[in-house]
Tab-separated table of C-alpha atoms in Angstrom:
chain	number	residue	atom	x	y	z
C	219	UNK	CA	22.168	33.638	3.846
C	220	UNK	CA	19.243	32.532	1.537
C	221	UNK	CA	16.833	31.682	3.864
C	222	UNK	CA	17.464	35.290	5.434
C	223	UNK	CA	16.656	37.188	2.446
C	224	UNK	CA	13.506	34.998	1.847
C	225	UNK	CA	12.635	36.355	5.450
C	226	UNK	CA	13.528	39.643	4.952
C	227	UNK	CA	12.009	39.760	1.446
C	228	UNK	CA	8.702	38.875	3.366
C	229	UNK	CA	8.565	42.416	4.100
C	230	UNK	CA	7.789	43.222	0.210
C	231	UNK	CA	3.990	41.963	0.723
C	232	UNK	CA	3.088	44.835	3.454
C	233	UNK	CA	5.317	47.455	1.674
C	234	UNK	CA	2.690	46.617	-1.871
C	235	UNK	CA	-0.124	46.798	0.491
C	236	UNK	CA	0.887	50.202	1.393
C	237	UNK	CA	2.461	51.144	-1.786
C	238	UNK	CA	-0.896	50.270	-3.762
C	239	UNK	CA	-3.187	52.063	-0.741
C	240	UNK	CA	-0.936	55.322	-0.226
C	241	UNK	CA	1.028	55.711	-2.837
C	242	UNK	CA	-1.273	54.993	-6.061
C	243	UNK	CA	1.485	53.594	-7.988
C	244	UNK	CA	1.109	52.861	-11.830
C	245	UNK	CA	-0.436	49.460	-12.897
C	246	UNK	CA	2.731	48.478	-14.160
C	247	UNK	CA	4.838	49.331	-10.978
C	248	UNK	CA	2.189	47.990	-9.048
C	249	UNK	CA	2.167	44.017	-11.138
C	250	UNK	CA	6.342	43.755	-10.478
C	251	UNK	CA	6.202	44.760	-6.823
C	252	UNK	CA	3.058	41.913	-6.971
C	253	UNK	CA	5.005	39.457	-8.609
C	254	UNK	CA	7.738	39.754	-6.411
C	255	UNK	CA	5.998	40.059	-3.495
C	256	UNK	CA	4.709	36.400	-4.173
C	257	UNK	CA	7.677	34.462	-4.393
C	258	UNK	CA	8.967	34.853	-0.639
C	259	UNK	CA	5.161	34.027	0.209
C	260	UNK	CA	5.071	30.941	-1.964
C	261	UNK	CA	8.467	30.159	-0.073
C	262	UNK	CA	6.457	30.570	3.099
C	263	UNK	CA	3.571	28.660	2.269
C	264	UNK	CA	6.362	25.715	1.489
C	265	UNK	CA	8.026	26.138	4.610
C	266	UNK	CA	4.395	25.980	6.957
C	267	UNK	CA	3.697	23.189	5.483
C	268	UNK	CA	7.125	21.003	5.670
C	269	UNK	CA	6.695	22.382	9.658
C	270	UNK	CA	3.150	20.867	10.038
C	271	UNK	CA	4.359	17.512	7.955
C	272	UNK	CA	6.821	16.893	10.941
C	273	UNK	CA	4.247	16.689	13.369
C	274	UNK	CA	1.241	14.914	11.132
C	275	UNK	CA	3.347	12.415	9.888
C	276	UNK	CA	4.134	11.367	6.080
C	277	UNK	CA	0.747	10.550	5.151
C	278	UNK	CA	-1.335	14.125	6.238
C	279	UNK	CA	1.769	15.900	5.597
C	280	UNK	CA	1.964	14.772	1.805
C	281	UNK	CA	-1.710	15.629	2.314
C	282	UNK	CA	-0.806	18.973	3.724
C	283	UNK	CA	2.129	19.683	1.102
C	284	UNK	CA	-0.853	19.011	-1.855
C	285	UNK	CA	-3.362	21.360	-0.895
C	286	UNK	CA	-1.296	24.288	0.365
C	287	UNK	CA	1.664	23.982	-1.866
C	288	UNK	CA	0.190	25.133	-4.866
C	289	UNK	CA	-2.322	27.718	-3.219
C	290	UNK	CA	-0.418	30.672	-5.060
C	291	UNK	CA	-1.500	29.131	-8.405
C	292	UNK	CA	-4.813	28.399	-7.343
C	293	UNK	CA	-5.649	31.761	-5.499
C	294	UNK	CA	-4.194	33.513	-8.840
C	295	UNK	CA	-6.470	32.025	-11.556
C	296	UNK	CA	-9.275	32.162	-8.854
C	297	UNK	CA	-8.692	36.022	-8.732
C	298	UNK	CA	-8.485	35.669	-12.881
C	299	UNK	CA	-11.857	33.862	-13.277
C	300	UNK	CA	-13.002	36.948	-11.072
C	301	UNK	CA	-11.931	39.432	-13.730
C	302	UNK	CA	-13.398	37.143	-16.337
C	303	UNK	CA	-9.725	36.114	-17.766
C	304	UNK	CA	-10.173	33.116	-18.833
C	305	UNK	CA	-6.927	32.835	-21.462
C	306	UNK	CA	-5.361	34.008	-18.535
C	307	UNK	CA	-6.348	30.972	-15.898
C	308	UNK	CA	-5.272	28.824	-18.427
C	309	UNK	CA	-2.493	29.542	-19.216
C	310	UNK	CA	-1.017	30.287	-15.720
C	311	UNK	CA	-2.482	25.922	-15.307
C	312	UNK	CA	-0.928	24.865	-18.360
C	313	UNK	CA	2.007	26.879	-17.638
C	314	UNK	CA	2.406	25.667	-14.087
C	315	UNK	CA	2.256	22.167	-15.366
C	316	UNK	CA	5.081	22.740	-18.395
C	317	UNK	CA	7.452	24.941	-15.733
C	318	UNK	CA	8.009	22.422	-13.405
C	319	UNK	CA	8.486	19.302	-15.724
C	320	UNK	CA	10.732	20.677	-18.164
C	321	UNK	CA	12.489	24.009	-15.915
C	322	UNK	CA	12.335	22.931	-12.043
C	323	UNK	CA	13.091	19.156	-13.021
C	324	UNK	CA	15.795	20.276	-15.540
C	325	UNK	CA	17.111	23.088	-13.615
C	326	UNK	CA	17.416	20.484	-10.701
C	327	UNK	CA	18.930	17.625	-12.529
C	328	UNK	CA	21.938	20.338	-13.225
C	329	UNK	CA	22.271	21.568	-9.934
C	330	UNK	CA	22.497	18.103	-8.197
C	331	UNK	CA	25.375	15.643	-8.519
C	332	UNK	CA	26.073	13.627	-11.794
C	333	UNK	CA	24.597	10.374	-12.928
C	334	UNK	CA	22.710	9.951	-9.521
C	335	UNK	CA	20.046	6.807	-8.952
C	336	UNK	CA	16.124	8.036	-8.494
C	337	UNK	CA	13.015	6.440	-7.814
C	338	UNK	CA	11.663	5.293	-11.179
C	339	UNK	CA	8.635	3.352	-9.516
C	340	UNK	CA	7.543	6.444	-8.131
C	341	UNK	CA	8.334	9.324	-10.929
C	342	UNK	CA	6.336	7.570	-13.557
C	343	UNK	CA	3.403	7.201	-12.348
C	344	UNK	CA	3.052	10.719	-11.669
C	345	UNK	CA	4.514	11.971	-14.916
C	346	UNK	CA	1.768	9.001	-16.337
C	347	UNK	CA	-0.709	11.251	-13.921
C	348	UNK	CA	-0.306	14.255	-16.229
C	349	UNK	CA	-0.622	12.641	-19.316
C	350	UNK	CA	-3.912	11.180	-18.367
C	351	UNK	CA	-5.028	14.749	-17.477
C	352	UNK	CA	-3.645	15.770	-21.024
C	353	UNK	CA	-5.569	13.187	-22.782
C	354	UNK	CA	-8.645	14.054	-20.463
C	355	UNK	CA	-8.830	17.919	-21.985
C	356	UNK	CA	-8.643	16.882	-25.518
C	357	UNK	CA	-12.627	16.907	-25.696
C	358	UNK	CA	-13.388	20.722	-23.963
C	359	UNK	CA	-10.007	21.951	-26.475
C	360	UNK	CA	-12.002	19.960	-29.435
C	361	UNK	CA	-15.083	21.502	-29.013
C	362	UNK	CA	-13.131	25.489	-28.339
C	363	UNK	CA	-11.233	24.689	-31.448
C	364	UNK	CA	-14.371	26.769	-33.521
C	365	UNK	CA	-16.266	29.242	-32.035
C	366	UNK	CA	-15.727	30.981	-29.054
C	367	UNK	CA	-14.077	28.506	-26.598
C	368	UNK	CA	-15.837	29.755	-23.235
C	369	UNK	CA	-19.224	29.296	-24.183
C	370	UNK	CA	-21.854	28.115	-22.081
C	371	UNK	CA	-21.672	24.299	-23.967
C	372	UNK	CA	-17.798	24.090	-23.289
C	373	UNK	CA	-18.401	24.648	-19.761
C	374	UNK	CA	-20.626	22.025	-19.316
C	375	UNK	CA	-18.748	19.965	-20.975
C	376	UNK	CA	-16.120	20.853	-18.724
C	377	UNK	CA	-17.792	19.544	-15.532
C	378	UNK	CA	-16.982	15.827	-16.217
C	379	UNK	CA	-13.838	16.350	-17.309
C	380	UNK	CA	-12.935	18.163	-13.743
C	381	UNK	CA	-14.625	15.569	-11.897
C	382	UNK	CA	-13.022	12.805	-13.624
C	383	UNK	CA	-9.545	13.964	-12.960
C	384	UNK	CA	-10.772	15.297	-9.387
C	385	UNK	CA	-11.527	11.670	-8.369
C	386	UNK	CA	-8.499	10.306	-9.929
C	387	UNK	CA	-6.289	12.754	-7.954
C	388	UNK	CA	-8.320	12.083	-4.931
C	389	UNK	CA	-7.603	7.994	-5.427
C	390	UNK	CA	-4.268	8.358	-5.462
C	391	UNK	CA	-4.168	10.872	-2.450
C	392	UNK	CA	-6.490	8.107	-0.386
C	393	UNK	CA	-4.017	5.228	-1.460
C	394	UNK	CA	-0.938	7.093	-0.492
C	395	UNK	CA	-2.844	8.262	3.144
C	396	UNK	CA	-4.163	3.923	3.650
C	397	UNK	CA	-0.510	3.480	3.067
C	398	UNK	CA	1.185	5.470	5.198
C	399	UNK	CA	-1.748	5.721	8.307
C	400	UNK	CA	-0.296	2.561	9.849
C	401	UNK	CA	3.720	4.301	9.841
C	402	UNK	CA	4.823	5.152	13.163
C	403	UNK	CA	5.451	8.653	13.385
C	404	UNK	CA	8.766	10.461	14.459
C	405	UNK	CA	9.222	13.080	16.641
C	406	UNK	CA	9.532	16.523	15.385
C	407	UNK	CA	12.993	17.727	15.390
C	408	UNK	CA	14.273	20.362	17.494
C	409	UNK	CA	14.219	22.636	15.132
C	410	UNK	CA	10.569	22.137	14.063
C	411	UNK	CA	8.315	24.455	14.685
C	412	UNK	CA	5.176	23.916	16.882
C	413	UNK	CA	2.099	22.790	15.141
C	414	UNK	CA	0.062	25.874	15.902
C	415	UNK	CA	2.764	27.949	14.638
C	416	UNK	CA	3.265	26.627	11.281
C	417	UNK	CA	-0.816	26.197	10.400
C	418	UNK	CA	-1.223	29.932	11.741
C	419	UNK	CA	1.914	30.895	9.719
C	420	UNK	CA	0.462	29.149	6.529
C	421	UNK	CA	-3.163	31.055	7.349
C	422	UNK	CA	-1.325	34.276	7.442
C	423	UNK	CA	0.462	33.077	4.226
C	424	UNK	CA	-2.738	32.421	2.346
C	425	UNK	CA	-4.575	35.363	3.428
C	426	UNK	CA	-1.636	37.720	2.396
C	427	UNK	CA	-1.143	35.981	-1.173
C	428	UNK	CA	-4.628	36.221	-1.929
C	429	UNK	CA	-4.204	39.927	-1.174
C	430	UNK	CA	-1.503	40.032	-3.830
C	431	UNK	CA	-2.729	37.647	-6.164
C	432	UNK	CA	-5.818	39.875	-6.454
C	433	UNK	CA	-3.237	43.110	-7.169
C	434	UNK	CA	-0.938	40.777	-9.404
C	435	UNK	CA	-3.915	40.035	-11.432
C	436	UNK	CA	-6.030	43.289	-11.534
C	437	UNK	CA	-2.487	45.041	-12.568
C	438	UNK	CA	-1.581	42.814	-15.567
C	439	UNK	CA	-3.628	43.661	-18.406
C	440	UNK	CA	-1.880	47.479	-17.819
C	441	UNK	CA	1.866	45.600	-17.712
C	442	UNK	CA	1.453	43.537	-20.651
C	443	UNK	CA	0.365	46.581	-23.105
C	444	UNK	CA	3.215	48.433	-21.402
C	445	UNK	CA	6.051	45.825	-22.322
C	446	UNK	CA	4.156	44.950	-25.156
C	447	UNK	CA	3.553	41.080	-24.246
C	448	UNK	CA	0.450	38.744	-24.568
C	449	UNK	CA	-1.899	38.101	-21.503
C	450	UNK	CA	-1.320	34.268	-22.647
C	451	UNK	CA	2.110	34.792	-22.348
C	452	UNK	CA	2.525	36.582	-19.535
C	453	UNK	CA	0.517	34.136	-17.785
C	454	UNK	CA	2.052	31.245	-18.767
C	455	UNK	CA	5.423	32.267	-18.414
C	456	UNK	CA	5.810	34.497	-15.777
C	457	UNK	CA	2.804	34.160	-13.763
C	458	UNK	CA	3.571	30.607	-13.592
C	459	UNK	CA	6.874	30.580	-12.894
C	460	UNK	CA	6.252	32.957	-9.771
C	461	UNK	CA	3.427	31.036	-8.696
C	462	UNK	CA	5.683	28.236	-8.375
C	463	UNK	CA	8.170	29.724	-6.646
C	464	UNK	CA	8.672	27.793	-3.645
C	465	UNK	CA	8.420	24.466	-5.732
C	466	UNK	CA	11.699	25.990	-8.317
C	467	UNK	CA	13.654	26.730	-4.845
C	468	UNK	CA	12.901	24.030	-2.503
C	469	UNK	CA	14.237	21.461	-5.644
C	470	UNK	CA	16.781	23.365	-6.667
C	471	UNK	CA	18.148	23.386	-2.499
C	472	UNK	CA	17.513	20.273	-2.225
C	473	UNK	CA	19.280	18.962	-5.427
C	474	UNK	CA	22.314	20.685	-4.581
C	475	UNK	CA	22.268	18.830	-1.146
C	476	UNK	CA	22.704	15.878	-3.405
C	477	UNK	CA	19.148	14.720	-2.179
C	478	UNK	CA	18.336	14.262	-5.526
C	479	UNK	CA	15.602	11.674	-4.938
C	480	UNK	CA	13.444	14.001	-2.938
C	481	UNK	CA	14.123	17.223	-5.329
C	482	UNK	CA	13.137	15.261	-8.859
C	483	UNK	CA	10.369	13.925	-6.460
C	484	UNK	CA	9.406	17.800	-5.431
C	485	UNK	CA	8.935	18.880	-9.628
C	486	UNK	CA	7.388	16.349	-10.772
C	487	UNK	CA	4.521	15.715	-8.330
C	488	UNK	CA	3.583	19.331	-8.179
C	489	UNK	CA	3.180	18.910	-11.747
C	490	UNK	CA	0.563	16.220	-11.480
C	491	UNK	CA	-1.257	18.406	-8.230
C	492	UNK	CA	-1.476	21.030	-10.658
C	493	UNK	CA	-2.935	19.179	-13.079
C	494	UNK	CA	-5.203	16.916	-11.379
C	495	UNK	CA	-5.923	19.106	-8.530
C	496	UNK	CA	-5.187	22.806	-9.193
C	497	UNK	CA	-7.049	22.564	-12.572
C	498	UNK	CA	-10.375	20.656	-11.681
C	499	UNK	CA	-10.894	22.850	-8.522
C	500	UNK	CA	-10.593	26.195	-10.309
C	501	UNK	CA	-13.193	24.885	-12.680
C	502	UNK	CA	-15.607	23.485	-10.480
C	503	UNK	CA	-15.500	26.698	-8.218
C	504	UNK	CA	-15.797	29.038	-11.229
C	505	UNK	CA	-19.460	27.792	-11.260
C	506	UNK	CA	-20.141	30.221	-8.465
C	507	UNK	CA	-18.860	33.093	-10.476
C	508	UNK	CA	-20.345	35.004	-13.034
C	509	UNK	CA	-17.960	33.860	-15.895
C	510	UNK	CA	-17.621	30.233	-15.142
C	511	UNK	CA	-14.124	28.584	-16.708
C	512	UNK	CA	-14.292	26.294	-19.551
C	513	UNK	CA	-11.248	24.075	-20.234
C	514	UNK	CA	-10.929	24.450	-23.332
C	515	UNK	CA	-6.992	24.885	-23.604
C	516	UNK	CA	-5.286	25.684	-27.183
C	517	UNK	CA	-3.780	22.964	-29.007
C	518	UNK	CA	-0.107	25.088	-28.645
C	519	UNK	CA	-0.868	24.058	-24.451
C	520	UNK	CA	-1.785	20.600	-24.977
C	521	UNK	CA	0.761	20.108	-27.350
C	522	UNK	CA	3.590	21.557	-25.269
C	523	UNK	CA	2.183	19.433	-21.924
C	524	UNK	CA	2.367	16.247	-24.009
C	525	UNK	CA	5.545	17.518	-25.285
C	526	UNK	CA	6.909	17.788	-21.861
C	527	UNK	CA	5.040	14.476	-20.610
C	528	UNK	CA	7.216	12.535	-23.155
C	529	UNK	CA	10.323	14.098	-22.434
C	530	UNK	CA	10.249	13.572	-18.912
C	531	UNK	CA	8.799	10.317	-18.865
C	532	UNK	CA	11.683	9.502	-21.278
C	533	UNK	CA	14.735	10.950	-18.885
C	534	UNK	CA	12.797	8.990	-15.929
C	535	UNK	CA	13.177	5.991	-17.546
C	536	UNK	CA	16.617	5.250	-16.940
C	537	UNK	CA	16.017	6.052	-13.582
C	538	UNK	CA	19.209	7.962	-13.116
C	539	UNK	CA	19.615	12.149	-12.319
C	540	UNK	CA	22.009	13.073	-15.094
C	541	UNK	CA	23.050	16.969	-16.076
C	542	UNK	CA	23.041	16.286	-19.566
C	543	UNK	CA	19.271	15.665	-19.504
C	544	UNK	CA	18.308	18.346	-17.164
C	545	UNK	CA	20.028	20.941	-19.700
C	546	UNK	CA	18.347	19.357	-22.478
C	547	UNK	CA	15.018	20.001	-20.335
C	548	UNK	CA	15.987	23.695	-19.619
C	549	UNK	CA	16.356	24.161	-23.574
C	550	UNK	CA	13.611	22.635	-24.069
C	551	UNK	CA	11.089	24.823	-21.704
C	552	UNK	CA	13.261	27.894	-23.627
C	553	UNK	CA	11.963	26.792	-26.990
C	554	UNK	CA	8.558	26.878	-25.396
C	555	UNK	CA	8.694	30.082	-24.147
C	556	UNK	CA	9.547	31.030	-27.687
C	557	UNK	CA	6.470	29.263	-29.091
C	558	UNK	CA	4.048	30.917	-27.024
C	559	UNK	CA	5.523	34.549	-27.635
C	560	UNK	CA	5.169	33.936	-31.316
C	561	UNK	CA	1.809	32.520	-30.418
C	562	UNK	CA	0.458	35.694	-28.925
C	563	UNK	CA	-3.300	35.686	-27.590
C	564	UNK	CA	-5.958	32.695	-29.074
């Protein structure tokens, strides 16, 4: 029943496309049909790519899952450097980052089975991942801390740190591809679809969320005056949260499964893609736009990704799945949310 709303609920994108060409809606109308629009296509970006894994193998397909999975995120603050948002970009990264360790890992520890075993060995690391790329930003949010944070020094700055964490990402990826090029592959399922179809399904995907992204982000500036919210955070909030949309589903279906393994395995890495991936790129291609992106986060962002780091890294440590913990997380991303509304715009 799910899986045929998500398909039907496809039909949103085209109906914004027409609505926003035809129809002339109002900014604000035109941001909620956006953001909803996204969340079947960040399902179906999800979906492509767990097709194409089953005929690539574990190693590409991990490869696959990385670059695609998070395109929403990355073709929305792409779209935002456009419009010269930089408090906007980010805080839909730093969001991103905070919403999946504390909500999708959370949300997913309560919808799985109780006091389940998961894979310490490989959790850690990841969550350890993020923290490096927290400690990494500490110099561009040092020098933003006075001044105005997107100045041309920042952004220089900047560079190394996005390279740095660029690399490290890219290390890990090349391990995890040397150790899986040697595993013998197994034949897609039956129910797999063909290789050409997913990777034209997830080109289709891409091109149509980049058509929203661009309304999403051209239409929020009008929605948050209307509702009377911060850019910050509506960006890191809800702009996040939509942006990982297929990440908050495919853990939360897969938890309840009682796969709880691969779900906690699903939140946390897309954290650490986000951070070490997501984050770097956006910078690094912002140098071809007029305003290029400094990373100069606020001290409320870095605080409430080390915050999160922490926490997780704590739960993870016992190496079990337990409900208690994921509610804990869940309240915790709640008083978060709180902190940035109070917080309003830098």
């Amino acid at each position: 029943m799910g899986r045929r709303i998500l398909w039907g609920s496809l039909l949103l994108a085209p109906a914004t496309a027409v609505a926003d060409l035809a129809l002339h809606p109002g900014k604000v109308t035109l941001f909620v049909l956006s953001a909803v629009s996204l969340v079947p296509l960040a399902w179906l970006i999800g979906e492509s790519t767990e097709h194409a894994a089953e005929h690539t193998g574990a190693g590409i397909g991990g490869f696959l899952n990385a670059s695609f999975g998070n395109a929403p995120e990355l073709i929305i603050a792409l779209f935002a450097v456009g419009d010269n948002l930089p408090e906007v970009v980010r805080g839909s990264l730093s969001g991103s980052v905070i919403s999946n360790l504390l909500l999708v890992y959370g949300v997913t520890q309560m919808a799985g089975p109780d006091d389940i075993p998961i894979d310490r060995r490989s959790l850690l690391p990841q969550v350890g991942l993020v923290g490096v790329a927290v400690l990494a930003l500490i110099a561009p949010a040092v020098l933003g801390s006075s001044g105005s944070p997107d100045r041309h020094g920042i952004v220089l700055a900047s560079i190394p740190v996005a390279v740095v964490l660029l690399l490290v990402y890219l290390g890990v990826v090349g391990r995890n591809l040397r150790r899986h090029h040697r595993t013998q592959r197994d034949d897609p399922s039956e129910s797999a679809w063909s290789l050409s179809t997913a990777l034209g399904t997830l080109a289709v995907a891409t091109v149509a969320t980049a058509f929203v992204s661009e309304l999403l982000v051209h239409s929020l500036d009008a929605f948050a005056r209307a509702v009377g919210l911060s850019e910050f955070f509506i960006a890191a909030v809800i702009v996040a949260i939509v942006g990982n949309a297929a990440e908050h589903g495919g853990a939360v279906v897969i938890a309840r499964s009682g796969n709880m393994p691969l779900a906690t395995e699903i939140a946390i890495s897309s954290s650490a893609q986000v951070a070490l991936l997501v984050v770097p790129v956006v910078m690094l291609l912002s140098l071809l736009f007029a305003h290029p992106l400094a990373l100069a986060f606020r001290w409320i962002e870095l605080a409430a990704m080390a915050g999160s780091v922490l926490l997780v890294g704590a739960m993870v440590a016992d190496a079990r799945s337990r409900r208690w913990e994921g509610a804990l997380l869940a309240a915790a991303y709640a008083g978060v949310v709180l902190w940035f509304l109070l917080a309003g715009n830098r």
